[in-house]
Amino acid sequence: MAYETIVVEIEEGIAILTLNRPAVLNALNDQVFNELADAASTLTADPSVRVVIITGGEKVFAAGADIGQMASATAVDVTTSDKPSHRAFQLIENMPKPVIAAIAGYALGGGCELTLVADVRIAADNAQFGLPEIKLGILPGAGGTQRLPRLIGSGRAKELIFSGDFIKAEEALRIGLVNKVVPADQLFDEAKKMAKRFAARGAVALRMAKSSVNEGLRMDLEAGLQYEHKCFSLLFATEDQKEGMKAFLEKRPAKFQGR
Ligand code: HXC
């Protein structure tokens, strides 16, 4: 996959998608969003890809949406419903396979919001998070006011959104914004280790489990429990369920085929 603002590499079933605009700290413009959307669709359709890692590389995750591009935008420009950021983030969030964000350096504004569409966030100990939009006279408009409160609670989310302050990786861990903090030089090894752990599981069960959590978060509890039950029942139609349980009873590791 040849892109200008991102790099996609696939290795042993794990796709690594790296933001690549170092001169502007990986600021996210429409080209980045469009390329992210294209890559997300392609990786979704590729059954050999089991897990996706999104990163900005060793120095910075992303310093937000491209302020240069936004500065002269009109309300009409911004209100178009198919805006590229929304499309890209939805495609990533709904990918039917695990997505891990591996975050070093700044993850600000739209960059922080991009980490929120991943399933799991691993931060380097030099990572910093923030939603500084309020200081620009706007608000976090790529899901920050919706996904962040769902992840860390509205009180903590509002503090970050209202202040625009940055927090360090350890604080992000304390408030549940990231799953794990690791020394910066171990970030990619840790992300790959986690990706391999996920990739060893059955692809259909992973897909249904992700869907059950994501869809359930959009429903009330009763509807969510019913949806979970449908996903659960469906898995009993898979070979992987038979294999997983047989392997347990035979005291051997399961060999999942993803069907
Ligand atoms: C465009 C950016 C940028 C951004 C940095 N740069 N962030 N360009 N959009 N979001 C550019 C700088 O202009 C500069 O270019 C180069 O990257 C290096 O940045 P510096 O500021 O010189 O680096 P430093 O002093 O280390 O400060 C790092 C920083 C700061 C604290 C991250 O760059 C910063 O505050 N950036 C903006 C963060 C922000 O407000 N993000 C939210 C954006 S709004 P030159 O050419 O001078 O070298 C948003 C809305 C999302 O994300 C919702 C809609 C989709």
GROMACS .gro file of C-alpha atoms and ligand atoms in nm:
model
  314
    1MET     CA    1   0.000   0.000   0.000
    2ALA     CA    2   0.165   0.322  -0.115
    3TYR     CA    3   0.065   0.637   0.068
    4GLU     CA    4   0.226   0.975   0.120
    5THR     CA    5   0.132   1.058   0.478
    6ILE     CA    6   0.120   0.715   0.636
    7VAL     CA    7   0.325   0.397   0.604
    8VAL     CA    8   0.168   0.053   0.624
    9GLU     CA    9   0.379  -0.257   0.684
   10ILE     CA   10   0.248  -0.610   0.730
   11GLU     CA   11   0.451  -0.868   0.913
   12GLU     CA   12   0.329  -1.211   1.027
   13GLY     CA   13  -0.036  -1.111   1.030
   14ILE     CA   14   0.025  -0.784   1.213
   15ALA     CA   15  -0.019  -0.457   1.024
   16ILE     CA   16   0.173  -0.157   1.151
   17LEU     CA   17   0.027   0.172   1.036
   18THR     CA   18   0.260   0.465   1.103
   19LEU     CA   19   0.165   0.832   1.067
   20ASN     CA   20   0.434   0.999   0.862
   21ARG     CA   21   0.439   1.379   0.864
   22PRO     CA   22   0.734   1.434   1.096
   23ALA     CA   23   0.790   1.799   0.995
   24VAL     CA   24   0.456   1.895   1.152
   25LEU     CA   25   0.458   1.640   1.436
   26ASN     CA   26   0.224   1.412   1.236
   27ALA     CA   27  -0.050   1.678   1.225
   28LEU     CA   28  -0.360   1.522   1.072
   29ASN     CA   29  -0.488   1.686   0.755
   30ASP     CA   30  -0.755   1.560   0.515
   31GLN     CA   31  -0.498   1.365   0.317
   32VAL     CA   32  -0.396   1.176   0.632
   33PHE     CA   33  -0.759   1.107   0.719
   34ASN     CA   34  -0.833   0.986   0.365
   35GLU     CA   35  -0.527   0.764   0.360
   36LEU     CA   36  -0.614   0.628   0.706
   37ALA     CA   37  -0.966   0.550   0.582
   38ASP     CA   38  -0.832   0.375   0.274
   39ALA     CA   39  -0.581   0.174   0.477
   40ALA     CA   40  -0.847   0.079   0.734
   41SER     CA   41  -1.076  -0.051   0.457
   42THR     CA   42  -0.793  -0.244   0.292
   43LEU     CA   43  -0.672  -0.398   0.619
   44THR     CA   44  -1.031  -0.485   0.715
   45ALA     CA   45  -1.073  -0.676   0.389
   46ASP     CA   46  -0.740  -0.861   0.420
   47PRO     CA   47  -0.801  -1.184   0.614
   48SER     CA   48  -0.426  -1.239   0.656
   49VAL     CA   49  -0.414  -0.928   0.878
   50ARG     CA   50  -0.514  -1.034   1.229
   51VAL     CA   51  -0.424  -0.728   1.436
   52VAL     CA   52  -0.344  -0.365   1.355
   53ILE     CA   53  -0.102  -0.139   1.540
   54ILE     CA   54  -0.136   0.237   1.488
   55THR     CA   55   0.159   0.452   1.582
   56GLY     CA   56   0.327   0.780   1.506
   57GLY     CA   57   0.675   0.634   1.539
   58GLU     CA   58   0.935   0.687   1.810
   59LYS     CA   59   0.911   1.064   1.863
   60VAL     CA   60   0.549   1.175   1.845
   61PHE     CA   61   0.210   1.016   1.799
   62ALA     CA   62   0.029   1.320   1.653
   63ALA     CA   63   0.002   1.684   1.762
   64GLY     CA   64  -0.360   1.706   1.647
   65ALA     CA   65  -0.551   1.810   1.342
   66ASP     CA   66  -0.358   2.034   1.107
   67ILE     CA   67  -0.417   2.385   1.240
   68GLY     CA   68  -0.285   2.533   0.915
   69GLN     CA   69  -0.562   2.357   0.724
   70MET     CA   70  -0.832   2.440   0.981
   71ALA     CA   71  -0.748   2.807   1.033
   72SER     CA   72  -0.937   2.933   0.729
   73ALA     CA   73  -1.220   2.675   0.731
   74THR     CA   74  -1.579   2.799   0.732
   75ALA     CA   75  -1.864   2.646   0.931
   76VAL     CA   76  -2.000   2.506   0.605
   77ASP     CA   77  -1.667   2.335   0.532
   78VAL     CA   78  -1.667   2.178   0.876
   79THR     CA   79  -2.032   2.071   0.896
   80THR     CA   80  -2.024   1.845   0.592
   81SER     CA   81  -2.137   1.515   0.738
   82ASP     CA   82  -1.892   1.296   0.551
   83LYS     CA   83  -1.590   1.482   0.682
   84PRO     CA   84  -1.274   1.278   0.639
   85SER     CA   85  -1.180   1.259   1.008
   86HIS     CA   86  -1.517   1.115   1.103
   87ARG     CA   87  -1.507   0.859   0.822
   88ALA     CA   88  -1.150   0.749   0.901
   89PHE     CA   89  -1.213   0.720   1.275
   90GLN     CA   90  -1.532   0.520   1.227
   91LEU     CA   91  -1.363   0.280   0.987
   92ILE     CA   92  -1.080   0.225   1.236
   93GLU     CA   93  -1.311   0.190   1.536
   94ASN     CA   94  -1.529  -0.062   1.352
   95MET     CA   95  -1.248  -0.273   1.208
   96PRO     CA   96  -1.341  -0.633   1.284
   97LYS     CA   97  -1.000  -0.705   1.434
   98PRO     CA   98  -0.808  -0.568   1.732
   99VAL     CA   99  -0.645  -0.227   1.692
  100ILE     CA  100  -0.366  -0.128   1.929
  101ALA     CA  101  -0.239   0.232   1.954
  102ALA     CA  102   0.133   0.250   2.038
  103ILE     CA  103   0.192   0.605   2.158
  104ALA     CA  104   0.522   0.789   2.204
  105GLY     CA  105   0.551   1.164   2.262
  106TYR     CA  106   0.256   1.397   2.207
  107ALA     CA  107  -0.095   1.261   2.142
  108LEU     CA  108  -0.290   1.587   2.130
  109GLY     CA  109  -0.629   1.693   2.000
  110GLY     CA  110  -0.721   1.481   1.699
  111GLY     CA  111  -0.410   1.271   1.778
  112CYS     CA  112  -0.546   1.188   2.122
  113GLU     CA  113  -0.886   1.127   1.965
  114LEU     CA  114  -0.727   0.885   1.718
  115THR     CA  115  -0.595   0.680   2.011
  116LEU     CA  116  -0.954   0.658   2.138
  117VAL     CA  117  -1.073   0.466   1.832
  118ALA     CA  118  -0.815   0.196   1.902
  119ASP     CA  119  -0.921  -0.093   2.124
  120VAL     CA  120  -0.615  -0.078   2.347
  121ARG     CA  121  -0.362   0.200   2.414
  122ILE     CA  122   0.000   0.136   2.510
  123ALA     CA  123   0.200   0.446   2.599
  124ALA     CA  124   0.574   0.504   2.611
  125ASP     CA  125   0.682   0.668   2.937
  126ASN     CA  126   0.753   0.987   2.739
  127ALA     CA  127   0.396   1.012   2.604
  128GLN     CA  128   0.182   1.317   2.676
  129PHE     CA  129  -0.190   1.341   2.618
  130GLY     CA  130  -0.418   1.640   2.590
  131LEU     CA  131  -0.716   1.796   2.420
  132PRO     CA  132  -0.594   2.154   2.367
  133GLU     CA  133  -0.875   2.248   2.127
  134ILE     CA  134  -1.034   2.477   2.387
  135LYS     CA  135  -0.723   2.698   2.364
  136LEU     CA  136  -0.792   2.739   1.991
  137GLY     CA  137  -1.153   2.842   2.051
  138ILE     CA  138  -1.298   2.506   1.942
  139LEU     CA  139  -1.375   2.172   2.106
  140PRO     CA  140  -1.249   1.819   2.049
  141GLY     CA  141  -1.458   1.745   1.742
  142ALA     CA  142  -1.321   1.409   1.635
  143GLY     CA  143  -1.504   1.214   1.904
  144GLY     CA  144  -1.321   1.353   2.208
  145THR     CA  145  -1.632   1.479   2.387
  146GLN     CA  146  -1.803   1.144   2.327
  147ARG     CA  147  -1.544   0.867   2.342
  148LEU     CA  148  -1.328   1.012   2.621
  149PRO     CA  149  -1.612   1.037   2.880
  150ARG     CA  150  -1.719   0.684   2.790
  151LEU     CA  151  -1.363   0.564   2.854
  152ILE     CA  152  -1.259   0.760   3.165
  153GLY     CA  153  -1.584   0.912   3.299
  154SER     CA  154  -1.730   1.256   3.238
  155GLY     CA  155  -1.564   1.437   3.531
  156ARG     CA  156  -1.211   1.351   3.429
  157ALA     CA  157  -1.290   1.402   3.061
  158LYS     CA  158  -1.436   1.747   3.126
  159GLU     CA  159  -1.128   1.850   3.323
  160LEU     CA  160  -0.908   1.763   3.024
  161ILE     CA  161  -1.148   1.918   2.771
  162PHE     CA  162  -1.209   2.241   2.968
  163SER     CA  163  -0.845   2.300   3.068
  164GLY     CA  164  -0.668   2.190   2.751
  165ASP     CA  165  -0.388   2.077   2.985
  166PHE     CA  166  -0.148   1.800   2.889
  167ILE     CA  167  -0.104   1.497   3.113
  168LYS     CA  168   0.190   1.258   3.127
  169ALA     CA  169   0.175   0.885   3.058
  170GLU     CA  170   0.160   0.783   3.425
  171GLU     CA  171  -0.139   1.013   3.486
  172ALA     CA  172  -0.303   0.878   3.169
  173LEU     CA  173  -0.258   0.529   3.314
  174ARG     CA  174  -0.399   0.634   3.651
  175ILE     CA  175  -0.720   0.770   3.497
  176GLY     CA  176  -0.765   0.477   3.260
  177LEU     CA  177  -0.685   0.659   2.938
  178VAL     CA  178  -0.414   0.404   2.855
  179ASN     CA  179  -0.386   0.036   2.934
  180LYS     CA  180  -0.015   0.024   2.994
  181VAL     CA  181   0.297   0.243   3.019
  182VAL     CA  182   0.632   0.101   2.913
  183PRO     CA  183   0.986   0.241   2.874
  184ALA     CA  184   1.005   0.425   2.541
  185ASP     CA  185   1.261   0.184   2.395
  186GLN     CA  186   1.023  -0.107   2.458
  187LEU     CA  187   0.708   0.047   2.309
  188PHE     CA  188   0.706  -0.137   1.978
  189ASP     CA  189   0.815  -0.471   2.128
  190GLU     CA  190   0.532  -0.445   2.381
  191ALA     CA  191   0.277  -0.353   2.116
  192LYS     CA  192   0.389  -0.643   1.896
  193LYS     CA  193   0.386  -0.881   2.192
  194MET     CA  194   0.028  -0.784   2.269
  195ALA     CA  195  -0.066  -0.805   1.899
  196LYS     CA  196   0.076  -1.159   1.879
  197ARG     CA  197  -0.120  -1.258   2.189
  198PHE     CA  198  -0.442  -1.135   2.025
  199ALA     CA  199  -0.351  -1.289   1.688
  200ALA     CA  200  -0.324  -1.634   1.847
  201ARG     CA  201  -0.695  -1.624   1.934
  202GLY     CA  202  -0.977  -1.717   1.696
  203ALA     CA  203  -1.046  -1.442   1.448
  204VAL     CA  204  -1.423  -1.490   1.451
  205ALA     CA  205  -1.443  -1.489   1.830
  206LEU     CA  206  -1.226  -1.174   1.836
  207ARG     CA  207  -1.451  -1.007   1.582
  208MET     CA  208  -1.766  -1.094   1.772
  209ALA     CA  209  -1.618  -0.996   2.108
  210LYS     CA  210  -1.514  -0.656   1.971
  211SER     CA  211  -1.855  -0.605   1.816
  212SER     CA  212  -2.028  -0.710   2.138
  213VAL     CA  213  -1.833  -0.451   2.341
  214ASN     CA  214  -1.858  -0.170   2.084
  215GLU     CA  215  -2.223  -0.218   1.995
  216GLY     CA  216  -2.313  -0.280   2.359
  217LEU     CA  217  -2.169   0.059   2.453
  218ARG     CA  218  -2.422   0.217   2.218
  219MET     CA  219  -2.718   0.038   2.380
  220ASP     CA  220  -2.886   0.020   2.719
  221LEU     CA  221  -2.783  -0.276   2.935
  222GLU     CA  222  -3.078  -0.502   2.851
  223ALA     CA  223  -3.032  -0.455   2.474
  224GLY     CA  224  -2.656  -0.497   2.515
  225LEU     CA  225  -2.700  -0.825   2.702
  226GLN     CA  226  -2.931  -0.951   2.429
  227TYR     CA  227  -2.680  -0.852   2.163
  228GLU     CA  228  -2.402  -1.025   2.357
  229HIS     CA  229  -2.615  -1.340   2.376
  230LYS     CA  230  -2.663  -1.338   1.997
  231CYS     CA  231  -2.288  -1.301   1.941
  232PHE     CA  232  -2.219  -1.574   2.196
  233SER     CA  233  -2.471  -1.814   2.038
  234LEU     CA  234  -2.337  -1.753   1.690
  235LEU     CA  235  -1.989  -1.862   1.793
  236PHE     CA  236  -2.123  -2.211   1.859
  237ALA     CA  237  -2.161  -2.239   1.481
  238THR     CA  238  -1.784  -2.203   1.432
  239GLU     CA  239  -1.516  -2.468   1.398
  240ASP     CA  240  -1.303  -2.256   1.629
  241GLN     CA  241  -1.549  -2.310   1.917
  242LYS     CA  242  -1.534  -2.686   1.864
  243GLU     CA  243  -1.156  -2.678   1.839
  244GLY     CA  244  -1.112  -2.444   2.139
  245MET     CA  245  -1.316  -2.662   2.372
  246LYS     CA  246  -1.178  -2.991   2.236
  247ALA     CA  247  -0.824  -2.862   2.281
  248PHE     CA  248  -0.902  -2.766   2.641
  249LEU     CA  249  -1.037  -3.112   2.718
  250GLU     CA  250  -0.739  -3.276   2.545
  251LYS     CA  251  -0.503  -3.049   2.743
  252ARG     CA  252  -0.333  -2.906   2.433
  253PRO     CA  253  -0.316  -2.557   2.279
  254ALA     CA  254  -0.602  -2.476   2.038
  255LYS     CA  255  -0.530  -2.427   1.669
  256PHE     CA  256  -0.780  -2.171   1.546
  257GLN     CA  257  -0.860  -2.140   1.175
  258GLY     CA  258  -1.079  -1.829   1.193
  259ARG     CA  259  -1.395  -2.006   1.080
  260HXC     C1  260  -0.014   2.203   1.221
  260HXC     C2  261   0.161   2.171   1.368
  260HXC     C3  262   0.073   2.120   1.465
  260HXC     C4  263  -0.067   2.111   1.433
  260HXC     C5  264   0.271   2.119   1.547
  260HXC     N1  265   0.284   2.169   1.424
  260HXC     N2  266   0.146   2.089   1.576
  260HXC     N3  267   0.118   2.213   1.247
  260HXC     N4  268  -0.104   2.154   1.310
  260HXC     N5  269  -0.157   2.060   1.514
  260HXC     C6  270   0.405   2.214   1.356
  260HXC     C7  271   0.454   2.345   1.411
  260HXC     O1  272   0.385   2.453   1.352
  260HXC     C8  273   0.601   2.341   1.373
  260HXC     O2  274   0.614   2.371   1.237
  260HXC     C9  275   0.636   2.192   1.388
  260HXC     O3  276   0.511   2.123   1.383
  260HXC    C10  277   0.702   2.164   1.522
  260HXC     O4  278   0.620   2.213   1.626
  260HXC     P1  279   0.672   2.312   1.739
  260HXC     O5  280   0.553   2.383   1.792
  260HXC     O6  281   0.785   2.395   1.692
  260HXC     O7  282   0.727   2.206   1.845
  260HXC     P2  283   0.733   2.220   2.004
  260HXC     O8  284   0.781   2.356   2.043
  260HXC     O9  285   0.811   2.100   2.050
  260HXC    O10  286   0.583   2.209   2.055
  260HXC    C11  287   0.512   2.088   2.034
  260HXC    C12  288   0.362   2.109   2.061
  260HXC    C13  289   0.309   2.227   1.976
  260HXC    C14  290   0.339   2.139   2.212
  260HXC    C15  291   0.294   1.979   2.026
  260HXC    O11  292   0.349   2.205   1.842
  260HXC    C16  293   0.160   2.243   1.979
  260HXC    O12  294   0.102   2.293   2.076
  260HXC     N6  295   0.095   2.201   1.871
  260HXC    C17  296  -0.048   2.218   1.853
  260HXC    C18  297  -0.127   2.124   1.939
  260HXC    C19  298  -0.275   2.145   1.926
  260HXC    O13  299  -0.330   2.251   1.956
  260HXC     N7  300  -0.346   2.041   1.878
  260HXC    C20  301  -0.491   2.045   1.860
  260HXC    C21  302  -0.524   2.083   1.719
  260HXC     S1  303  -0.697   2.099   1.695
  260HXC     P3  304   0.727   2.476   1.186
  260HXC    O14  305   0.699   2.492   1.041
  260HXC    O15  306   0.712   2.597   1.268
  260HXC    O16  307   0.855   2.400   1.215
  260HXC    C22  308  -0.754   1.944   1.673
  260HXC    C23  309  -0.902   1.931   1.641
  260HXC    C24  310  -0.941   1.789   1.610
  260HXC    O17  311  -0.681   1.851   1.682
  260HXC    C25  312  -1.086   1.779   1.568
  260HXC    C26  313  -1.115   1.790   1.421
  260HXC    C27  314  -1.069   1.680   1.333
   0.00000   0.00000   0.00000
